[in-house]
Amino acid sequence: NSLCQVEIGYICTGGTLSSQDTCSTICGDARRLPQEQCDDGDVIDGDGCNSLCQVEVGYICTGGTLSSQDTCSTICGDARRLPQEQCDDGDVIDGDGCNSLCQVEIGYICTGGTISSYDTCSIICGDARRLPQEQCDDGDVI
């Protein structure tokens, strides 16, 4: 700043009598500065805000200010299944196997979802639960 003091949220290094300091934001200090996309208070990759304070694919981070950290959560319905989700079929429609909270619904199985692809959900025939799409389900597949 104008008094040659390091501002909160920054670190300055390299300055000598003949060269200026280089200042950068402190990622992981739970303060989101304008140069950061997010800051969740740590430098752990895979939790929504990575070690460079950038929002990771499949996440949204909100609430971060100069005095408070971001909270990051997965984006359900974006056709990317992240470890915190049981499924993600690319929508937030209940009753199609993967509900609006990205949880597998009773009577369905969802497979194929990865960080870059969506799940395909299908009815489990023979589970003794007749869903509206089934004509019958007596608990076996004979």
Short mmCIF file of N, CA, C and O in Angstrom, two decimals:
data_model
loop_
_atom_site.label_atom_id
_atom_site.label_comp_id
_atom_site.label_asym_id
_atom_site.label_seq_id
_atom_site.Cartn_x
_atom_site.Cartn_y
_atom_site.Cartn_z
N ASN A 1 0.83 -1.19 0.00
CA ASN A 1 0.00 0.00 0.00
C ASN A 1 0.88 1.25 0.00
O ASN A 1 2.11 1.18 -0.09
N SER A 2 0.28 2.39 0.16
CA SER A 2 1.03 3.66 0.08
C SER A 2 1.97 3.87 1.26
O SER A 2 2.86 4.73 1.21
N LEU A 3 1.81 3.06 2.33
CA LEU A 3 2.70 3.15 3.48
C LEU A 3 3.78 2.06 3.46
O LEU A 3 4.50 1.87 4.44
N CYS A 4 3.85 1.35 2.31
CA CYS A 4 4.82 0.26 2.14
C CYS A 4 4.63 -0.85 3.17
O CYS A 4 5.59 -1.42 3.68
N GLN A 5 3.36 -1.17 3.47
CA GLN A 5 3.04 -2.29 4.34
C GLN A 5 2.25 -3.31 3.54
O GLN A 5 1.44 -2.94 2.68
N VAL A 6 2.51 -4.58 3.79
CA VAL A 6 1.82 -5.65 3.09
C VAL A 6 0.35 -5.67 3.50
O VAL A 6 0.03 -5.65 4.69
N GLU A 7 -0.54 -5.68 2.51
CA GLU A 7 -1.97 -5.69 2.78
C GLU A 7 -2.43 -7.10 3.15
O GLU A 7 -1.82 -8.09 2.76
N ILE A 8 -3.53 -7.17 3.89
CA ILE A 8 -4.10 -8.45 4.29
C ILE A 8 -4.43 -9.25 3.04
O ILE A 8 -5.03 -8.76 2.09
N GLY A 9 -4.05 -10.52 3.06
CA GLY A 9 -4.35 -11.42 1.95
C GLY A 9 -3.24 -11.49 0.91
O GLY A 9 -3.37 -12.21 -0.08
N TYR A 10 -2.18 -10.76 1.10
CA TYR A 10 -1.06 -10.75 0.14
C TYR A 10 0.23 -11.17 0.83
O TYR A 10 0.38 -11.05 2.05
N ILE A 11 1.18 -11.63 0.03
CA ILE A 11 2.53 -11.90 0.48
C ILE A 11 3.48 -11.24 -0.52
O ILE A 11 3.22 -11.27 -1.73
N CYS A 12 4.52 -10.62 -0.02
CA CYS A 12 5.48 -9.94 -0.88
C CYS A 12 6.87 -10.50 -0.63
O CYS A 12 7.27 -10.68 0.53
N THR A 13 7.60 -10.79 -1.69
CA THR A 13 8.94 -11.38 -1.57
C THR A 13 9.87 -10.81 -2.62
O THR A 13 9.44 -10.23 -3.62
N GLY A 14 11.16 -10.99 -2.40
CA GLY A 14 12.17 -10.67 -3.41
C GLY A 14 12.71 -9.27 -3.39
O GLY A 14 13.63 -8.95 -4.13
N GLY A 15 12.17 -8.41 -2.58
CA GLY A 15 12.62 -7.02 -2.59
C GLY A 15 13.99 -6.84 -1.95
O GLY A 15 14.32 -7.48 -0.96
N THR A 16 14.81 -6.00 -2.56
CA THR A 16 16.13 -5.65 -2.02
C THR A 16 16.27 -4.14 -2.10
O THR A 16 15.36 -3.43 -2.54
N LEU A 17 17.44 -3.64 -1.76
CA LEU A 17 17.70 -2.21 -1.88
C LEU A 17 17.63 -1.74 -3.33
O LEU A 17 17.36 -0.57 -3.60
N SER A 18 17.89 -2.65 -4.26
CA SER A 18 17.92 -2.25 -5.67
C SER A 18 16.79 -2.85 -6.51
O SER A 18 16.72 -2.60 -7.71
N SER A 19 15.91 -3.65 -5.92
CA SER A 19 14.80 -4.22 -6.70
C SER A 19 13.52 -4.24 -5.86
O SER A 19 13.57 -4.35 -4.63
N GLN A 20 12.41 -4.17 -6.56
CA GLN A 20 11.12 -4.12 -5.88
C GLN A 20 10.63 -5.51 -5.51
O GLN A 20 11.08 -6.51 -6.08
N ASP A 21 9.73 -5.56 -4.55
CA ASP A 21 9.09 -6.82 -4.17
C ASP A 21 8.11 -7.26 -5.26
O ASP A 21 7.60 -6.44 -6.03
N THR A 22 7.85 -8.55 -5.26
CA THR A 22 6.77 -9.11 -6.07
C THR A 22 5.71 -9.55 -5.07
O THR A 22 5.99 -10.34 -4.17
N CYS A 23 4.50 -9.05 -5.25
CA CYS A 23 3.42 -9.36 -4.32
C CYS A 23 2.36 -10.21 -5.02
O CYS A 23 2.05 -10.00 -6.19
N SER A 24 1.83 -11.17 -4.29
CA SER A 24 0.78 -12.03 -4.83
C SER A 24 -0.21 -12.36 -3.72
O SER A 24 0.09 -12.21 -2.54
N THR A 25 -1.37 -12.83 -4.13
CA THR A 25 -2.40 -13.19 -3.15
C THR A 25 -1.98 -14.47 -2.44
O THR A 25 -1.21 -15.27 -2.97
N ILE A 26 -2.50 -14.66 -1.24
CA ILE A 26 -2.26 -15.89 -0.48
C ILE A 26 -3.46 -16.80 -0.71
O ILE A 26 -4.54 -16.57 -0.14
N CYS A 27 -3.28 -17.79 -1.53
CA CYS A 27 -4.36 -18.76 -1.78
C CYS A 27 -4.48 -19.67 -0.57
O CYS A 27 -3.48 -20.15 -0.03
N GLY A 28 -5.70 -19.89 -0.12
CA GLY A 28 -5.95 -20.78 0.99
C GLY A 28 -6.06 -20.09 2.33
O GLY A 28 -6.12 -20.75 3.37
N ASP A 29 -6.12 -18.76 2.33
CA ASP A 29 -6.22 -18.02 3.59
C ASP A 29 -7.66 -17.66 3.97
O ASP A 29 -7.89 -16.92 4.91
N ALA A 30 -8.63 -18.21 3.23
CA ALA A 30 -10.06 -18.00 3.51
C ALA A 30 -10.52 -16.57 3.27
O ALA A 30 -11.49 -16.11 3.86
N ARG A 31 -9.83 -15.87 2.37
CA ARG A 31 -10.23 -14.51 1.96
C ARG A 31 -10.17 -14.47 0.44
O ARG A 31 -9.11 -14.65 -0.14
N ARG A 32 -11.31 -14.24 -0.21
CA ARG A 32 -11.29 -14.17 -1.66
C ARG A 32 -10.97 -12.75 -2.11
O ARG A 32 -11.73 -11.82 -1.87
N LEU A 33 -9.84 -12.63 -2.78
CA LEU A 33 -9.42 -11.34 -3.33
C LEU A 33 -9.83 -11.28 -4.80
O LEU A 33 -10.10 -12.31 -5.42
N PRO A 34 -9.86 -10.10 -5.40
CA PRO A 34 -10.32 -9.98 -6.80
C PRO A 34 -9.54 -10.85 -7.80
O PRO A 34 -10.11 -11.29 -8.79
N GLN A 35 -8.29 -11.17 -7.52
CA GLN A 35 -7.51 -11.98 -8.44
C GLN A 35 -7.82 -13.47 -8.33
O GLN A 35 -7.36 -14.28 -9.13
N GLU A 36 -8.59 -13.88 -7.32
CA GLU A 36 -8.91 -15.28 -7.08
C GLU A 36 -10.34 -15.59 -7.53
O GLU A 36 -11.24 -14.79 -7.31
N GLN A 37 -10.54 -16.76 -8.13
CA GLN A 37 -11.90 -17.21 -8.47
C GLN A 37 -12.63 -17.70 -7.22
O GLN A 37 -13.85 -17.65 -7.14
N CYS A 38 -11.86 -18.24 -6.26
CA CYS A 38 -12.43 -18.77 -5.03
C CYS A 38 -11.32 -18.86 -3.99
O CYS A 38 -10.14 -18.79 -4.33
N ASP A 39 -11.71 -19.01 -2.73
CA ASP A 39 -10.76 -19.30 -1.66
C ASP A 39 -11.56 -19.95 -0.54
O ASP A 39 -12.33 -19.30 0.15
N ASP A 40 -11.38 -21.27 -0.40
CA ASP A 40 -12.15 -22.03 0.58
C ASP A 40 -11.38 -22.30 1.86
O ASP A 40 -11.79 -23.10 2.69
N GLY A 41 -10.24 -21.65 2.02
CA GLY A 41 -9.49 -21.79 3.26
C GLY A 41 -8.47 -22.89 3.28
O GLY A 41 -7.86 -23.16 4.31
N ASP A 42 -8.27 -23.57 2.14
CA ASP A 42 -7.23 -24.59 2.06
C ASP A 42 -6.65 -24.61 0.65
O ASP A 42 -7.12 -23.89 -0.22
N VAL A 43 -5.64 -25.43 0.45
CA VAL A 43 -5.03 -25.56 -0.89
C VAL A 43 -5.11 -27.01 -1.34
O VAL A 43 -4.17 -27.57 -1.88
N ILE A 44 -6.27 -27.62 -1.12
CA ILE A 44 -6.51 -29.02 -1.47
C ILE A 44 -7.27 -29.08 -2.79
O ILE A 44 -8.34 -28.50 -2.91
N ASP A 45 -6.70 -29.78 -3.76
CA ASP A 45 -7.40 -30.00 -5.03
C ASP A 45 -8.51 -31.03 -4.84
O ASP A 45 -8.41 -31.91 -3.98
N GLY A 46 -9.57 -30.93 -5.64
CA GLY A 46 -10.65 -31.91 -5.62
C GLY A 46 -11.80 -31.58 -4.69
O GLY A 46 -12.73 -32.36 -4.57
N ASP A 47 -11.78 -30.40 -4.07
CA ASP A 47 -12.87 -30.02 -3.18
C ASP A 47 -13.68 -28.84 -3.71
O ASP A 47 -14.49 -28.26 -3.02
N GLY A 48 -13.43 -28.50 -4.98
CA GLY A 48 -14.18 -27.42 -5.61
C GLY A 48 -13.35 -26.18 -5.89
O GLY A 48 -13.55 -25.50 -6.88
N CYS A 49 -12.40 -25.88 -5.02
CA CYS A 49 -11.50 -24.74 -5.18
C CYS A 49 -10.08 -25.28 -5.09
O CYS A 49 -9.66 -25.75 -4.03
N ASN A 50 -9.34 -25.24 -6.18
CA ASN A 50 -8.04 -25.90 -6.21
C ASN A 50 -6.93 -25.11 -5.53
O ASN A 50 -7.17 -24.04 -4.97
N SER A 51 -5.73 -25.64 -5.59
CA SER A 51 -4.59 -25.05 -4.88
C SER A 51 -4.12 -23.73 -5.49
O SER A 51 -3.29 -23.04 -4.91
N LEU A 52 -4.68 -23.35 -6.64
CA LEU A 52 -4.39 -22.05 -7.26
C LEU A 52 -5.56 -21.08 -7.09
O LEU A 52 -5.59 -20.03 -7.72
N CYS A 53 -6.52 -21.45 -6.25
CA CYS A 53 -7.74 -20.65 -6.00
C CYS A 53 -8.55 -20.43 -7.27
O CYS A 53 -9.05 -19.34 -7.54
N GLN A 54 -8.69 -21.51 -8.05
CA GLN A 54 -9.54 -21.51 -9.24
C GLN A 54 -10.66 -22.53 -9.01
O GLN A 54 -10.42 -23.60 -8.44
N VAL A 55 -11.87 -22.20 -9.47
CA VAL A 55 -13.00 -23.10 -9.33
C VAL A 55 -12.77 -24.30 -10.25
O VAL A 55 -12.45 -24.15 -11.42
N GLU A 56 -12.94 -25.50 -9.69
CA GLU A 56 -12.73 -26.73 -10.45
C GLU A 56 -13.98 -27.09 -11.26
O GLU A 56 -15.10 -26.72 -10.89
N VAL A 57 -13.76 -27.81 -12.33
CA VAL A 57 -14.84 -28.24 -13.22
C VAL A 57 -15.87 -29.05 -12.43
O VAL A 57 -15.52 -29.93 -11.65
N GLY A 58 -17.14 -28.71 -12.61
CA GLY A 58 -18.23 -29.42 -11.95
C GLY A 58 -18.63 -28.85 -10.60
O GLY A 58 -19.49 -29.40 -9.92
N TYR A 59 -18.02 -27.75 -10.19
CA TYR A 59 -18.30 -27.14 -8.90
C TYR A 59 -18.75 -25.69 -9.08
O TYR A 59 -18.47 -25.06 -10.09
N ILE A 60 -19.39 -25.19 -8.04
CA ILE A 60 -19.69 -23.78 -7.92
C ILE A 60 -19.26 -23.35 -6.52
O ILE A 60 -19.46 -24.09 -5.55
N CYS A 61 -18.63 -22.20 -6.42
CA CYS A 61 -18.17 -21.68 -5.13
C CYS A 61 -18.80 -20.32 -4.90
O CYS A 61 -18.78 -19.46 -5.78
N THR A 62 -19.36 -20.13 -3.72
CA THR A 62 -20.06 -18.89 -3.40
C THR A 62 -19.72 -18.43 -1.98
O THR A 62 -19.25 -19.21 -1.16
N GLY A 63 -19.98 -17.17 -1.71
CA GLY A 63 -19.89 -16.62 -0.37
C GLY A 63 -18.56 -16.00 -0.01
O GLY A 63 -18.44 -15.38 1.04
N GLY A 64 -17.55 -16.19 -0.86
CA GLY A 64 -16.24 -15.66 -0.53
C GLY A 64 -16.18 -14.14 -0.62
O GLY A 64 -16.67 -13.55 -1.57
N THR A 65 -15.58 -13.52 0.39
CA THR A 65 -15.37 -12.07 0.42
C THR A 65 -13.98 -11.80 0.96
O THR A 65 -13.23 -12.74 1.26
N LEU A 66 -13.64 -10.55 1.13
CA LEU A 66 -12.35 -10.20 1.71
C LEU A 66 -12.21 -10.68 3.15
O LEU A 66 -11.10 -10.77 3.67
N SER A 67 -13.34 -11.02 3.78
CA SER A 67 -13.27 -11.46 5.17
C SER A 67 -13.90 -12.83 5.42
O SER A 67 -13.98 -13.27 6.56
N SER A 68 -14.33 -13.53 4.37
CA SER A 68 -14.92 -14.86 4.57
C SER A 68 -14.60 -15.78 3.41
O SER A 68 -14.43 -15.35 2.28
N GLN A 69 -14.53 -17.05 3.73
CA GLN A 69 -14.16 -18.06 2.73
C GLN A 69 -15.35 -18.49 1.87
O GLN A 69 -16.51 -18.33 2.26
N ASP A 70 -15.03 -19.06 0.72
CA ASP A 70 -16.05 -19.63 -0.15
C ASP A 70 -16.51 -20.98 0.36
O ASP A 70 -15.77 -21.69 1.05
N THR A 71 -17.73 -21.35 0.00
CA THR A 71 -18.25 -22.69 0.19
C THR A 71 -18.46 -23.25 -1.21
O THR A 71 -19.14 -22.62 -2.03
N CYS A 72 -17.88 -24.41 -1.48
CA CYS A 72 -17.98 -25.00 -2.82
C CYS A 72 -18.85 -26.25 -2.77
O CYS A 72 -18.80 -27.01 -1.79
N SER A 73 -19.64 -26.46 -3.81
CA SER A 73 -20.48 -27.65 -3.90
C SER A 73 -20.54 -28.10 -5.36
O SER A 73 -20.29 -27.31 -6.27
N THR A 74 -20.88 -29.35 -5.53
CA THR A 74 -20.99 -29.89 -6.89
C THR A 74 -22.21 -29.29 -7.59
O THR A 74 -23.16 -28.87 -6.93
N ILE A 75 -22.16 -29.28 -8.90
CA ILE A 75 -23.29 -28.83 -9.71
C ILE A 75 -24.05 -30.07 -10.16
O ILE A 75 -23.63 -30.77 -11.07
N CYS A 76 -25.15 -30.36 -9.50
CA CYS A 76 -25.97 -31.51 -9.86
C CYS A 76 -26.69 -31.20 -11.17
O CYS A 76 -27.22 -30.10 -11.36
N GLY A 77 -26.69 -32.15 -12.08
CA GLY A 77 -27.38 -31.98 -13.35
C GLY A 77 -26.51 -31.47 -14.47
O GLY A 77 -27.00 -31.17 -15.56
N ASP A 78 -25.21 -31.41 -14.26
CA ASP A 78 -24.29 -30.90 -15.30
C ASP A 78 -23.67 -32.02 -16.14
O ASP A 78 -22.78 -31.78 -16.94
N ALA A 79 -24.15 -33.26 -15.96
CA ALA A 79 -23.69 -34.43 -16.73
C ALA A 79 -22.24 -34.80 -16.42
O ALA A 79 -21.54 -35.36 -17.25
N ARG A 80 -21.78 -34.50 -15.21
CA ARG A 80 -20.45 -34.89 -14.74
C ARG A 80 -20.62 -35.47 -13.33
O ARG A 80 -21.02 -34.76 -12.43
N ARG A 81 -20.31 -36.77 -13.17
CA ARG A 81 -20.46 -37.35 -11.83
C ARG A 81 -19.16 -37.18 -11.06
O ARG A 81 -18.12 -37.67 -11.44
N LEU A 82 -19.25 -36.45 -9.98
CA LEU A 82 -18.12 -36.21 -9.10
C LEU A 82 -18.22 -37.15 -7.90
O LEU A 82 -19.29 -37.70 -7.64
N PRO A 83 -17.14 -37.36 -7.16
CA PRO A 83 -17.17 -38.32 -6.05
C PRO A 83 -18.27 -38.07 -5.01
O PRO A 83 -18.76 -39.02 -4.40
N GLN A 84 -18.69 -36.83 -4.82
CA GLN A 84 -19.72 -36.53 -3.83
C GLN A 84 -21.13 -36.86 -4.32
O GLN A 84 -22.08 -36.79 -3.57
N GLU A 85 -21.27 -37.22 -5.60
CA GLU A 85 -22.58 -37.52 -6.18
C GLU A 85 -22.73 -39.03 -6.40
O GLU A 85 -21.79 -39.69 -6.81
N GLN A 86 -23.94 -39.55 -6.12
CA GLN A 86 -24.22 -40.95 -6.41
C GLN A 86 -24.43 -41.15 -7.92
O GLN A 86 -24.15 -42.22 -8.45
N CYS A 87 -24.93 -40.11 -8.59
CA CYS A 87 -25.21 -40.17 -10.02
C CYS A 87 -25.35 -38.75 -10.56
O CYS A 87 -25.50 -37.81 -9.79
N ASP A 88 -25.25 -38.62 -11.86
CA ASP A 88 -25.54 -37.33 -12.52
C ASP A 88 -25.89 -37.66 -13.96
O ASP A 88 -25.03 -38.02 -14.76
N ASP A 89 -27.18 -37.56 -14.27
CA ASP A 89 -27.67 -37.93 -15.60
C ASP A 89 -27.88 -36.72 -16.51
O ASP A 89 -28.44 -36.84 -17.59
N GLY A 90 -27.41 -35.57 -16.09
CA GLY A 90 -27.48 -34.39 -16.95
C GLY A 90 -28.74 -33.55 -16.78
O GLY A 90 -28.94 -32.60 -17.52
N ASP A 91 -29.57 -33.91 -15.80
CA ASP A 91 -30.75 -33.09 -15.53
C ASP A 91 -31.06 -33.13 -14.04
O ASP A 91 -30.38 -33.84 -13.29
N VAL A 92 -32.04 -32.39 -13.61
CA VAL A 92 -32.45 -32.39 -12.21
C VAL A 92 -33.93 -32.78 -12.10
O VAL A 92 -34.69 -32.21 -11.34
N ILE A 93 -34.30 -33.80 -12.87
CA ILE A 93 -35.68 -34.28 -12.91
C ILE A 93 -35.80 -35.51 -12.01
O ILE A 93 -35.07 -36.49 -12.19
N ASP A 94 -36.71 -35.46 -11.05
CA ASP A 94 -36.97 -36.61 -10.20
C ASP A 94 -37.79 -37.63 -11.00
O ASP A 94 -38.57 -37.29 -11.89
N GLY A 95 -37.61 -38.92 -10.65
CA GLY A 95 -38.41 -39.99 -11.25
C GLY A 95 -37.77 -40.62 -12.47
O GLY A 95 -38.39 -41.49 -13.10
N ASP A 96 -36.55 -40.24 -12.82
CA ASP A 96 -35.89 -40.84 -13.98
C ASP A 96 -34.68 -41.68 -13.59
O ASP A 96 -33.87 -42.06 -14.42
N GLY A 97 -34.55 -41.96 -12.28
CA GLY A 97 -33.46 -42.79 -11.80
C GLY A 97 -32.43 -42.03 -10.99
O GLY A 97 -31.86 -42.55 -10.05
N CYS A 98 -32.17 -40.81 -11.38
CA CYS A 98 -31.21 -39.94 -10.67
C CYS A 98 -31.96 -38.66 -10.31
O CYS A 98 -32.35 -37.90 -11.19
N ASN A 99 -32.16 -38.43 -9.02
CA ASN A 99 -33.02 -37.32 -8.62
C ASN A 99 -32.32 -35.96 -8.67
O ASN A 99 -31.16 -35.85 -9.05
N SER A 100 -33.03 -34.94 -8.24
CA SER A 100 -32.53 -33.56 -8.32
C SER A 100 -31.40 -33.26 -7.35
O SER A 100 -30.79 -32.20 -7.41
N LEU A 101 -31.09 -34.21 -6.46
CA LEU A 101 -29.96 -34.07 -5.54
C LEU A 101 -28.80 -34.98 -5.95
O LEU A 101 -27.86 -35.17 -5.18
N CYS A 102 -28.90 -35.54 -7.16
CA CYS A 102 -27.89 -36.47 -7.70
C CYS A 102 -27.73 -37.71 -6.82
O CYS A 102 -26.62 -38.16 -6.54
N GLN A 103 -28.87 -38.25 -6.39
CA GLN A 103 -28.90 -39.50 -5.66
C GLN A 103 -29.68 -40.51 -6.48
O GLN A 103 -30.70 -40.17 -7.10
N VAL A 104 -29.23 -41.78 -6.47
CA VAL A 104 -29.92 -42.84 -7.20
C VAL A 104 -31.25 -43.11 -6.51
O VAL A 104 -31.32 -43.27 -5.29
N GLU A 105 -32.32 -43.15 -7.32
CA GLU A 105 -33.65 -43.37 -6.77
C GLU A 105 -33.91 -44.86 -6.58
O GLU A 105 -33.34 -45.70 -7.29
N ILE A 106 -34.76 -45.17 -5.61
CA ILE A 106 -35.11 -46.57 -5.32
C ILE A 106 -35.68 -47.22 -6.56
O ILE A 106 -36.53 -46.66 -7.26
N GLY A 107 -35.21 -48.43 -6.85
CA GLY A 107 -35.69 -49.19 -8.00
C GLY A 107 -34.89 -48.95 -9.27
O GLY A 107 -35.23 -49.48 -10.33
N TYR A 108 -33.83 -48.18 -9.21
CA TYR A 108 -33.00 -47.86 -10.38
C TYR A 108 -31.54 -48.20 -10.10
O TYR A 108 -31.11 -48.28 -8.95
N ILE A 109 -30.81 -48.35 -11.18
CA ILE A 109 -29.36 -48.44 -11.13
C ILE A 109 -28.83 -47.44 -12.16
O ILE A 109 -29.39 -47.32 -13.26
N CYS A 110 -27.79 -46.72 -11.80
CA CYS A 110 -27.19 -45.73 -12.69
C CYS A 110 -25.72 -46.07 -12.89
O CYS A 110 -25.01 -46.32 -11.91
N THR A 111 -25.29 -46.09 -14.14
CA THR A 111 -23.91 -46.48 -14.45
C THR A 111 -23.33 -45.57 -15.52
O THR A 111 -24.05 -44.89 -16.24
N GLY A 112 -22.01 -45.59 -15.61
CA GLY A 112 -21.31 -44.91 -16.70
C GLY A 112 -20.85 -43.50 -16.41
O GLY A 112 -20.09 -42.93 -17.17
N GLY A 113 -21.29 -42.92 -15.32
CA GLY A 113 -20.94 -41.54 -15.03
C GLY A 113 -19.49 -41.37 -14.59
O GLY A 113 -18.98 -42.16 -13.80
N THR A 114 -18.83 -40.35 -15.13
CA THR A 114 -17.47 -39.99 -14.75
C THR A 114 -17.38 -38.48 -14.67
O THR A 114 -18.36 -37.78 -14.95
N ILE A 115 -16.21 -37.98 -14.41
CA ILE A 115 -15.98 -36.53 -14.35
C ILE A 115 -16.29 -35.87 -15.70
O ILE A 115 -16.58 -34.69 -15.78
N SER A 116 -16.28 -36.68 -16.78
CA SER A 116 -16.52 -36.11 -18.10
C SER A 116 -17.71 -36.73 -18.84
O SER A 116 -17.93 -36.43 -20.01
N SER A 117 -18.48 -37.59 -18.17
CA SER A 117 -19.64 -38.19 -18.85
C SER A 117 -20.78 -38.43 -17.87
O SER A 117 -20.56 -38.58 -16.67
N TYR A 118 -21.98 -38.45 -18.38
CA TYR A 118 -23.17 -38.58 -17.54
C TYR A 118 -23.53 -40.05 -17.31
O TYR A 118 -23.09 -40.95 -18.03
N ASP A 119 -24.35 -40.28 -16.29
CA ASP A 119 -24.86 -41.60 -15.98
C ASP A 119 -26.06 -41.93 -16.85
O ASP A 119 -26.81 -41.04 -17.27
N THR A 120 -26.24 -43.20 -17.09
CA THR A 120 -27.45 -43.72 -17.71
C THR A 120 -28.14 -44.55 -16.64
O THR A 120 -27.52 -45.44 -16.05
N CYS A 121 -29.39 -44.25 -16.36
CA CYS A 121 -30.12 -44.94 -15.31
C CYS A 121 -31.17 -45.85 -15.92
O CYS A 121 -31.81 -45.50 -16.91
N SER A 122 -31.32 -47.03 -15.32
CA SER A 122 -32.33 -47.97 -15.80
C SER A 122 -33.02 -48.62 -14.61
O SER A 122 -32.48 -48.69 -13.51
N ILE A 123 -34.22 -49.10 -14.88
CA ILE A 123 -35.04 -49.74 -13.85
C ILE A 123 -34.44 -51.10 -13.52
O ILE A 123 -33.96 -51.82 -14.40
N ILE A 124 -34.49 -51.47 -12.23
CA ILE A 124 -34.04 -52.79 -11.80
C ILE A 124 -35.26 -53.72 -11.84
O ILE A 124 -36.14 -53.63 -10.99
N CYS A 125 -35.31 -54.57 -12.83
CA CYS A 125 -36.39 -55.55 -12.93
C CYS A 125 -36.07 -56.72 -12.00
O CYS A 125 -34.93 -57.19 -11.95
N GLY A 126 -37.04 -57.16 -11.22
CA GLY A 126 -36.85 -58.28 -10.32
C GLY A 126 -36.52 -57.87 -8.90
O GLY A 126 -36.15 -58.71 -8.08
N ASP A 127 -36.71 -56.61 -8.58
CA ASP A 127 -36.41 -56.15 -7.21
C ASP A 127 -37.67 -56.06 -6.34
O ASP A 127 -37.62 -55.57 -5.23
N ALA A 128 -38.78 -56.55 -6.86
CA ALA A 128 -40.07 -56.59 -6.15
C ALA A 128 -40.64 -55.19 -5.91
O ALA A 128 -41.43 -54.99 -4.99
N ARG A 129 -40.25 -54.25 -6.73
CA ARG A 129 -40.81 -52.90 -6.67
C ARG A 129 -41.33 -52.55 -8.07
O ARG A 129 -40.54 -52.41 -9.00
N ARG A 130 -42.62 -52.41 -8.21
CA ARG A 130 -43.16 -52.08 -9.53
C ARG A 130 -43.22 -50.58 -9.70
O ARG A 130 -43.99 -49.87 -9.03
N LEU A 131 -42.38 -50.10 -10.60
CA LEU A 131 -42.38 -48.68 -10.93
C LEU A 131 -43.39 -48.43 -12.04
O LEU A 131 -43.78 -49.37 -12.76
N PRO A 132 -43.81 -47.18 -12.23
CA PRO A 132 -44.82 -46.89 -13.25
C PRO A 132 -44.44 -47.38 -14.67
O PRO A 132 -45.32 -47.74 -15.45
N GLN A 133 -43.16 -47.45 -14.97
CA GLN A 133 -42.72 -47.87 -16.30
C GLN A 133 -42.77 -49.39 -16.48
O GLN A 133 -42.61 -49.89 -17.58
N GLU A 134 -42.97 -50.16 -15.39
CA GLU A 134 -42.99 -51.62 -15.45
C GLU A 134 -44.43 -52.13 -15.48
O GLU A 134 -45.30 -51.59 -14.81
N GLN A 135 -44.67 -53.18 -16.25
CA GLN A 135 -45.98 -53.82 -16.26
C GLN A 135 -46.19 -54.65 -15.00
O GLN A 135 -47.28 -54.80 -14.50
N CYS A 136 -45.08 -55.25 -14.54
CA CYS A 136 -45.13 -56.04 -13.32
C CYS A 136 -43.73 -56.18 -12.76
O CYS A 136 -42.74 -55.89 -13.44
N ASP A 137 -43.62 -56.60 -11.49
CA ASP A 137 -42.34 -56.92 -10.88
C ASP A 137 -42.63 -57.80 -9.68
O ASP A 137 -43.03 -57.33 -8.63
N ASP A 138 -42.48 -59.12 -9.87
CA ASP A 138 -42.81 -60.07 -8.81
C ASP A 138 -41.60 -60.50 -7.98
O ASP A 138 -41.68 -61.44 -7.20
N GLY A 139 -40.49 -59.83 -8.15
CA GLY A 139 -39.32 -60.12 -7.33
C GLY A 139 -38.34 -61.09 -7.93
O GLY A 139 -37.34 -61.43 -7.30
N ASP A 140 -38.60 -61.55 -9.14
CA ASP A 140 -37.62 -62.40 -9.81
C ASP A 140 -37.61 -62.08 -11.30
O ASP A 140 -38.41 -61.30 -11.78
N VAL A 141 -36.70 -62.67 -12.01
CA VAL A 141 -36.60 -62.41 -13.46
C VAL A 141 -36.84 -63.69 -14.25
O VAL A 141 -36.37 -63.83 -15.38
N ILE A 142 -37.60 -64.62 -13.67
CA ILE A 142 -37.93 -65.89 -14.35
C ILE A 142 -39.22 -65.74 -15.11
O ILE A 142 -40.16 -65.16 -14.70
#
